[in-house]
Amino acid sequence: MLDKKKFYINGEWVSPKKSNDFKVTDPSTEEECAVISLGGVEDVNDAVSAATKAFETWAFSTKEERLKYLEALYVVYKKRWAEMAKAITLEMGAPIDFSTQLQAGTGASHIKSYIKVLKEYTFEAKLGEHALNNNILHEPKGVCALITPWNWPMNQTCLKVIPAIAVGCSVVIKPATQTPMSAVKLVEILEQAGLPKGWAQAVVCGREAGELLATSPKVNFLTFIGSGSVGWYLNSKVANGTR
């Protein structure tokens, strides 16, 4: 059984503040395949604080710097494509051909696509002929909380993570408890590609800590894909000014 109990915070793999083991089941065999930790409030606070600090400098990175990281990420991802496919098969029970071609394939595709978009994107431009002295400036939002589902783990995770890199945001990734292994693998790839310390954090957590992540005043942007009931709940928290 794989042991993946550590979280990725501030550029390091760290143990949870309090032990809270959770066993991941391979749906194809109904056997336990890995043990992870469910983070608590302290773990989430550490992750958000690290992302907040990293954003202070990462926000001022250049487009060229971010392109360099994305291109390095694409190279490393392709080298570890088979590992990613194996992780997805293990955690969600998908046939290995499906995991290789489509599940892991979407991750590579999104990285490649956002490299193209970023190369062509203009962060500052004239408002228009009617206002030649006025410019539109697109700036990074800040700390992003990325909550992802179980069923297309790399597709949904890369759709959130890669644009954040492209625009200079820092992130806290919270993968689904059913499929955390692919998120761990992606963070390993991000680390190997040389992304800045503190830019990306990954914490698997339960409802209480997950709610804290979603409602933290230090989080500037929340993106969630999952069940309708949780979505409505988080929406109510955001709408009534809880975060």
PDB file of N, CA and C in Angstrom, residues 26-28 85-100 102-104 150-151 153 179:
ATOM      1  N   ASP A  26      -9.116   1.312  -4.408  1.00  0.00           N
ATOM      2  CA  ASP A  26      -9.127   1.099  -5.848  1.00  0.00           C
ATOM      3  C   ASP A  26     -10.511   0.551  -6.219  1.00  0.00           C
ATOM      4  N   PRO A  27     -11.341   1.324  -6.942  1.00  0.00           N
ATOM      5  CA  PRO A  27     -12.704   0.874  -7.237  1.00  0.00           C
ATOM      6  C   PRO A  27     -12.760  -0.395  -8.084  1.00  0.00           C
ATOM      7  N   SER A  28     -11.716  -0.674  -8.851  1.00  0.00           N
ATOM      8  CA  SER A  28     -11.744  -1.850  -9.724  1.00  0.00           C
ATOM      9  C   SER A  28     -11.571  -3.146  -8.957  1.00  0.00           C
ATOM     10  N   ALA A  85      -0.777   8.232 -15.496  1.00  0.00           N
ATOM     11  CA  ALA A  85      -1.839   7.315 -15.908  1.00  0.00           C
ATOM     12  C   ALA A  85      -2.018   6.186 -14.894  1.00  0.00           C
ATOM     13  N   LYS A  86      -0.913   5.667 -14.399  1.00  0.00           N
ATOM     14  CA  LYS A  86      -0.970   4.582 -13.413  1.00  0.00           C
ATOM     15  C   LYS A  86      -1.634   5.052 -12.120  1.00  0.00           C
ATOM     16  N   ALA A  87      -1.321   6.279 -11.699  1.00  0.00           N
ATOM     17  CA  ALA A  87      -1.917   6.821 -10.479  1.00  0.00           C
ATOM     18  C   ALA A  87      -3.426   6.971 -10.630  1.00  0.00           C
ATOM     19  N   ILE A  88      -3.870   7.432 -11.801  1.00  0.00           N
ATOM     20  CA  ILE A  88      -5.304   7.617 -12.048  1.00  0.00           C
ATOM     21  C   ILE A  88      -6.017   6.277 -12.093  1.00  0.00           C
ATOM     22  N   THR A  89      -5.418   5.299 -12.733  1.00  0.00           N
ATOM     23  CA  THR A  89      -6.011   3.961 -12.763  1.00  0.00           C
ATOM     24  C   THR A  89      -6.147   3.395 -11.356  1.00  0.00           C
ATOM     25  N   LEU A  90      -5.134   3.603 -10.535  1.00  0.00           N
ATOM     26  CA  LEU A  90      -5.139   3.077  -9.180  1.00  0.00           C
ATOM     27  C   LEU A  90      -6.247   3.696  -8.332  1.00  0.00           C
ATOM     28  N   GLU A  91      -6.425   5.009  -8.440  1.00  0.00           N
ATOM     29  CA  GLU A  91      -7.341   5.700  -7.537  1.00  0.00           C
ATOM     30  C   GLU A  91      -8.795   5.703  -8.010  1.00  0.00           C
ATOM     31  N   MET A  92      -9.018   5.635  -9.327  1.00  0.00           N
ATOM     32  CA  MET A  92     -10.404   5.703  -9.812  1.00  0.00           C
ATOM     33  C   MET A  92     -10.833   4.479 -10.605  1.00  0.00           C
ATOM     34  N   GLY A  93      -9.933   3.518 -10.756  1.00  0.00           N
ATOM     35  CA  GLY A  93     -10.318   2.252 -11.363  1.00  0.00           C
ATOM     36  C   GLY A  93     -10.485   2.271 -12.861  1.00  0.00           C
ATOM     37  N   ALA A  94     -10.021   3.320 -13.524  1.00  0.00           N
ATOM     38  CA  ALA A  94     -10.159   3.405 -14.977  1.00  0.00           C
ATOM     39  C   ALA A  94      -9.197   2.450 -15.668  1.00  0.00           C
ATOM     40  N   PRO A  95      -9.592   1.868 -16.808  1.00  0.00           N
ATOM     41  CA  PRO A  95      -8.664   1.030 -17.575  1.00  0.00           C
ATOM     42  C   PRO A  95      -7.410   1.829 -17.930  1.00  0.00           C
ATOM     43  N   ILE A  96      -6.265   1.171 -17.959  1.00  0.00           N
ATOM     44  CA  ILE A  96      -5.000   1.876 -18.148  1.00  0.00           C
ATOM     45  C   ILE A  96      -4.939   2.582 -19.503  1.00  0.00           C
ATOM     46  N   ASP A  97      -5.537   2.007 -20.549  1.00  0.00           N
ATOM     47  CA  ASP A  97      -5.534   2.679 -21.851  1.00  0.00           C
ATOM     48  C   ASP A  97      -6.311   3.989 -21.780  1.00  0.00           C
ATOM     49  N   PHE A  98      -7.431   3.964 -21.089  1.00  0.00           N
ATOM     50  CA  PHE A  98      -8.262   5.164 -20.928  1.00  0.00           C
ATOM     51  C   PHE A  98      -7.522   6.209 -20.095  1.00  0.00           C
ATOM     52  N   SER A  99      -6.875   5.760 -19.027  1.00  0.00           N
ATOM     53  CA  SER A  99      -6.116   6.683 -18.178  1.00  0.00           C
ATOM     54  C   SER A  99      -4.956   7.307 -18.948  1.00  0.00           C
ATOM     55  N   THR A 100      -4.315   6.502 -19.784  1.00  0.00           N
ATOM     56  CA  THR A 100      -3.149   6.985 -20.528  1.00  0.00           C
ATOM     57  C   THR A 100      -3.544   7.977 -21.612  1.00  0.00           C
ATOM     58  N   LEU A 102      -6.672   9.443 -22.376  1.00  0.00           N
ATOM     59  CA  LEU A 102      -7.614  10.527 -22.115  1.00  0.00           C
ATOM     60  C   LEU A 102      -7.388  11.202 -20.770  1.00  0.00           C
ATOM     61  N   GLN A 103      -7.356  10.442 -19.700  1.00  0.00           N
ATOM     62  CA  GLN A 103      -7.239  11.060 -18.377  1.00  0.00           C
ATOM     63  C   GLN A 103      -5.917  11.826 -18.233  1.00  0.00           C
ATOM     64  N   ALA A 104      -4.803  11.132 -18.361  1.00  0.00           N
ATOM     65  CA  ALA A 104      -3.499  11.804 -18.292  1.00  0.00           C
ATOM     66  C   ALA A 104      -3.289  12.692 -19.510  1.00  0.00           C
ATOM     67  N   TRP A 150     -13.500  14.008  -8.344  1.00  0.00           N
ATOM     68  CA  TRP A 150     -12.831  12.714  -8.454  1.00  0.00           C
ATOM     69  C   TRP A 150     -12.818  12.161  -9.867  1.00  0.00           C
ATOM     70  N   ASN A 151     -13.796  12.553 -10.721  1.00  0.00           N
ATOM     71  CA  ASN A 151     -14.049  11.773 -11.931  1.00  0.00           C
ATOM     72  C   ASN A 151     -13.137  12.090 -13.121  1.00  0.00           C
ATOM     73  N   PRO A 153      -9.800  13.758 -12.701  1.00  0.00           N
ATOM     74  CA  PRO A 153      -8.887  14.479 -11.797  1.00  0.00           C
ATOM     75  C   PRO A 153      -7.836  15.341 -12.487  1.00  0.00           C
ATOM     76  N   THR A 179      -9.672  10.598  -5.013  1.00  0.00           N
ATOM     77  CA  THR A 179      -8.639  10.562  -6.049  1.00  0.00           C
ATOM     78  C   THR A 179      -7.522  11.573  -5.752  1.00  0.00           C
TER      79      THR A 179
END
